[in-house]
Amino acid sequence: MGWVRSLAGPLELEARRGYTDVAVIGMSIGAYAREWARRAGEAVGAAHCDEICRALADYGACDARGREKRASEALRLLGSLDGGARQTERRGLVTEVPRQRQALRQQATEATEPRDGRGKPLPNDGGVVSGLEVPERQNELKRLGTDSTSPRLRGAGVPRQPAGLLDAPVGGERKSPPAWTKRVALLGIETNRDLLYYFPRDYVPLKTLSELADGERAAVVVEAVEREESVVREGRGFRLMRFALDVTDGTGRAWVTSIARVPRRGARAAAIMGSPLALNYEPGTRLLIEGTVKRAGRFIEISYAGSERAEMSESLAPGRLLPIYPLTDGVYQNHIRPGVRRLLAELPDDLPDPLPLSLRERHGLLPLSQALRDMHLPPSEEAKNAATRRLAFEELLTLQAALAQRKREQQQPGTGIAMRPRGDLVAILEEVLPFSLTRAQQRVISEIIADMSSDQAMYRLLQGDVGSGKTVVAAAALMVALQNGYQGALMAPTELLAEQHYLVLSKMLEPLGVQVELLTGSMRAQERQRALHRVATGHAQVVVGTHALIQEAVEFHQLGLVVVDEQHRFGVRQRASLRSKGRQPDTLVMTATPIPRTLALTLYGDLEISVLDEMPPGRQTINTSWLSLSHQREAYEFVRGQVSAGRQAYIVCPLIEESENLQAEAATKLAEHLQQEVFADLRVGLLHGGMKVAEKGSAMEAFRSGELQVLTTTTVIEVGVDVPNATVMLIVNAERFGLAQLHQLRGRVGRGAHESHCILLSDRRHDPTGRITPAGDETLEGVRRRLRVMIQESDGFKIAEEDLLLRGPGEFYGTRQHGLPDFRLARMARELGVLEEAREAAFWLVERDPELCAQEHGALRQQVAALRARMDSVAG
Ligand code: ADP
Ligand code: MG
């Protein structure tokens, strides 16, 4: 793996950018090195890492010369280490080493320094740093001067100082930056690059006055002729004033009008009279006006919605689209637009492009500078689409290339364990199970068997809606490992779920002579010690547990398969640390959060994907109803009816996300209320996340055995809990839950033979009839949309799609695992069908040039490395 590269890359970039500490986005080199050392420590050796880290510790605080010295020193240390690190990284693979070394050597000779036409190594991008080359490169950099604008570099065909322009602060390097820069900082825009990559959310067409139609919203570029102001009404302490500006553009004339309530005196009055709203423009000023058009024949009035001064030189010809940027409080379009336009005018045509020319040609993509221009100020709808496509392609290609590299590193042939099944697994399982497997389960099992049989490590994601029967599939995979003399581990996010899996798997596998062990954080020391011993000696063949599995004390005899349930609750790093307990074990991660295919490729592009797209037979759809809280009595009566018919019910208490204590308290109160006042004659239990493990276990057991009829609970039962006799899921204040949560909760019922029900109780403001909700209240409307989706949809995939649309991917998944961009472009590009194309291109590229070291991949390599660093550091 490229540990050396991952630090050498940024350091080289620093050299090219004149040691401005910009190589790692959002982080100083010093901090990046610490992060790097933490990750690389094991592979490279902690002492070396420390030394390198020390060399760079005060990087941010140094001047350029100091930084140069530190970077060279770090590169030297990295160079001396490179050869050794390769061996250490692969230690443990004793038998494989000779073959690997040979392959490495071959790789190294193939990937020679990029050369220019005269056969001299080029100084820029795409260099391979290996131990031998570092000192040489250092000298070369010195000889050439590190300033990338130096004439020699320019001669060598290196793009002119674009980095300088893009990384400069918006508004230029000035003592007192223009006022608008403070406003756009509120949007996170600090550098020119930030500004250029801050894309419009919409556009309005620029028109001539003669083209305007009655009622439309439009933008025009005009010249001010004459201004009038009049008082519409005299109020107490204020005047209602009307401003009108006569404007022309050569095709016609129009009045731009606005109305303002102006205090009679004071600073506020002056501020309004001096603001664009007062239309105080000198005759002859060139203006960009936006507004709503009223037209009767040749008489045109535009009611003012915004205006800016426009320079004569600016390309604001009619027919262009005017960008509308997403804003926040106190930031207006005219804080962003003029700056963008000025910057676009300065933009060189040969901006270094992360997409190499050959690739752009193959996929019909615009060069970067043109794409940026057309994104912000498109001459036409087509130009805008082409620009969107190009920029989305770049975003996705970068991500997919990062994933492709990761996948390649994970799946070196010959490094995994080849495990072959003995006998017909499906038949063996069906013998111990009271049901036969669905076709989907059989298909997925054979996909897994194929992976496990190969000598590449398996990395597979199993997606299946709640209740689709993933546990059986996991059991089959575990059996393959056991048949080959390996152990299997299954990690679950909560103790409750771990215990549940333990029970199910013991029941399934113990008849086949398999020892299953449970390992959780709350076990008593002695008990735990014994369990650890059984795992370390190999007496326990399957180990089920929580995060406790990844603690240091846990050692396996011979771990061959890792299964992670509810994958989205874990980070990449946790997955990796469980894997590190074995020697390249196969890995199966499972998730019940259905992921639309497009997003699955985006988020899990480094995994193979299997889908359980069929429910076990006999599952009924769950009757879902939605009542206002004022009808809760009816809901409780319904519960009583079900209980007297012998069924059981969950009652989920309102979600309090802010505090586990408050949540526990709320659940306890609700349970008391239910037991004492509502269901005095029934047996009501309580289960919440704050309870001790033993208490949780016994509550769950009491509910499972039917001793408890009603279980008052929280989202702790969201995942995995399986009590087939429970037929009612009553959710109080359902409006506080997200769609995914509601779907998971609903999935707890409908698991047996009986008809099942989900009742959503919501605050009366979200009254399902819609009579009480004030029209136009967006948050209330949002809640009602969400609850309506629950009523109308039972398919988890559709619900996930809706969720995605309602919340956007960032919130949908949290950024915890990925640290990825917000995919705004990717979303736009969904309709443009870019994702698959970019994915293929990225995998193709990485197959041919795994480390992206060809010269034409230089800019892309930097971008991918930065993203990977971000993904790795956020993960976990
Ligand atoms: P999930 O995918 O949500 O983890 P589980 O593995 O917990 O689903 O399975 C849900 C329920 O369906 C369990 O009670 C399980 O025994 C049952 N089940 C699984 N596969 C089948 C099948 N092929 N036929 C009938 N019931 C099944
Ligand atoms: Mg499950």
XYZ file of N, CA, C and O and ligand atoms in Angstrom, residues 435-438 441 464-472 501 565 592 612 616-617 619 720 722 724 748 751, ligand 1:
131
model
N -38.016 -23.887 7.919
C -38.511 -23.350 6.644
C -37.497 -23.625 5.550
O -36.354 -23.989 5.839
N -37.903 -23.461 4.310
C -36.901 -23.578 3.250
C -36.456 -22.181 2.820
O -37.189 -21.208 2.995
N -35.263 -22.112 2.266
C -34.699 -20.802 1.935
C -35.368 -20.198 0.704
O -35.779 -20.914 -0.210
N -35.451 -18.889 0.683
C -36.014 -18.223 -0.502
C -35.003 -18.309 -1.641
O -33.816 -18.574 -1.419
N -32.242 -15.903 -1.059
C -31.243 -16.373 -0.091
C -30.292 -17.373 -0.747
O -29.078 -17.309 -0.565
N -30.439 -6.132 2.444
C -31.726 -6.799 2.449
C -32.604 -6.085 3.434
O -32.178 -5.751 4.548
N -33.822 -5.842 3.035
C -34.751 -5.106 3.868
C -34.947 -5.838 5.191
O -34.648 -7.027 5.312
N -35.462 -5.104 6.156
C -35.773 -5.692 7.448
C -36.599 -6.963 7.253
O -37.595 -6.937 6.545
N -36.152 -8.044 7.844
C -36.939 -9.270 7.781
C -36.714 -10.108 6.536
O -37.380 -11.121 6.336
N -35.756 -9.731 5.706
C -35.557 -10.492 4.476
C -34.745 -11.766 4.723
O -34.581 -12.585 3.831
N -34.233 -11.922 5.951
C -33.565 -13.174 6.291
C -32.067 -13.163 6.059
O -31.495 -14.131 5.557
N -31.413 -12.106 6.503
C -29.970 -12.023 6.312
C -29.211 -12.963 7.247
O -28.134 -13.442 6.906
N -29.812 -13.212 8.415
C -29.084 -14.010 9.405
C -28.765 -15.408 8.877
O -27.680 -15.939 9.108
N -29.714 -15.988 8.167
C -29.494 -17.325 7.618
C -28.335 -17.307 6.619
O -27.515 -18.222 6.580
N -28.532 -12.502 18.033
C -27.820 -13.292 17.030
C -27.217 -14.539 17.666
O -27.205 -15.615 17.075
N -22.898 -6.903 11.044
C -24.326 -6.666 10.849
C -24.624 -5.183 11.053
O -23.976 -4.513 11.841
N -29.576 -3.358 6.623
C -31.015 -3.404 6.384
C -31.486 -2.064 5.864
O -32.633 -1.890 5.533
N -30.821 -9.115 -1.186
C -31.937 -10.025 -0.895
C -33.206 -9.274 -1.280
O -33.692 -8.445 -0.525
N -39.303 -13.657 2.753
C -39.778 -15.024 2.998
C -41.281 -15.078 2.794
O -41.969 -14.084 3.036
N -41.789 -16.205 2.355
C -43.211 -16.302 2.042
C -44.064 -16.068 3.285
O -43.607 -16.259 4.406
N -45.190 -13.323 4.484
C -45.140 -12.002 5.118
C -46.301 -11.166 4.607
O -46.473 -11.029 3.400
N -33.001 -5.632 14.568
C -32.781 -7.033 14.882
C -33.770 -7.761 15.764
O -33.879 -8.970 15.674
N -36.632 -9.770 17.221
C -37.469 -10.658 16.436
C -38.421 -11.445 17.339
O -38.047 -12.451 17.927
N -42.032 -13.006 16.837
C -43.081 -13.209 15.834
C -44.510 -12.978 16.363
O -45.397 -12.645 15.586
N -40.328 -4.497 12.990
C -40.327 -5.386 14.157
C -41.593 -6.226 14.228
O -41.649 -7.196 14.967
N -43.821 -10.446 11.678
C -42.803 -11.481 11.528
C -43.379 -12.867 11.765
O -42.665 -13.856 11.678
P -33.060 -9.557 8.768
O -32.710 -9.596 7.332
O -33.903 -8.388 9.128
O -31.837 -9.684 9.655
P -33.712 -12.074 9.943
O -32.542 -12.812 9.478
O -33.731 -11.616 11.349
O -33.970 -10.819 9.008
O -35.007 -12.917 9.597
C -36.283 -12.450 9.962
C -37.192 -13.606 10.282
O -37.486 -14.340 9.114
C -36.595 -14.580 11.257
O -37.585 -14.953 12.168
C -36.175 -15.745 10.398
O -36.202 -16.955 11.096
C -37.217 -15.718 9.311
N -36.777 -16.275 8.033
C -35.598 -16.122 7.451
N -35.536 -16.749 6.258
C -36.755 -17.333 6.084
C -37.331 -18.144 5.059
N -36.649 -18.463 3.971
N -38.589 -18.547 5.219
C -39.282 -18.216 6.312
N -38.805 -17.474 7.314
C -37.552 -17.023 7.226
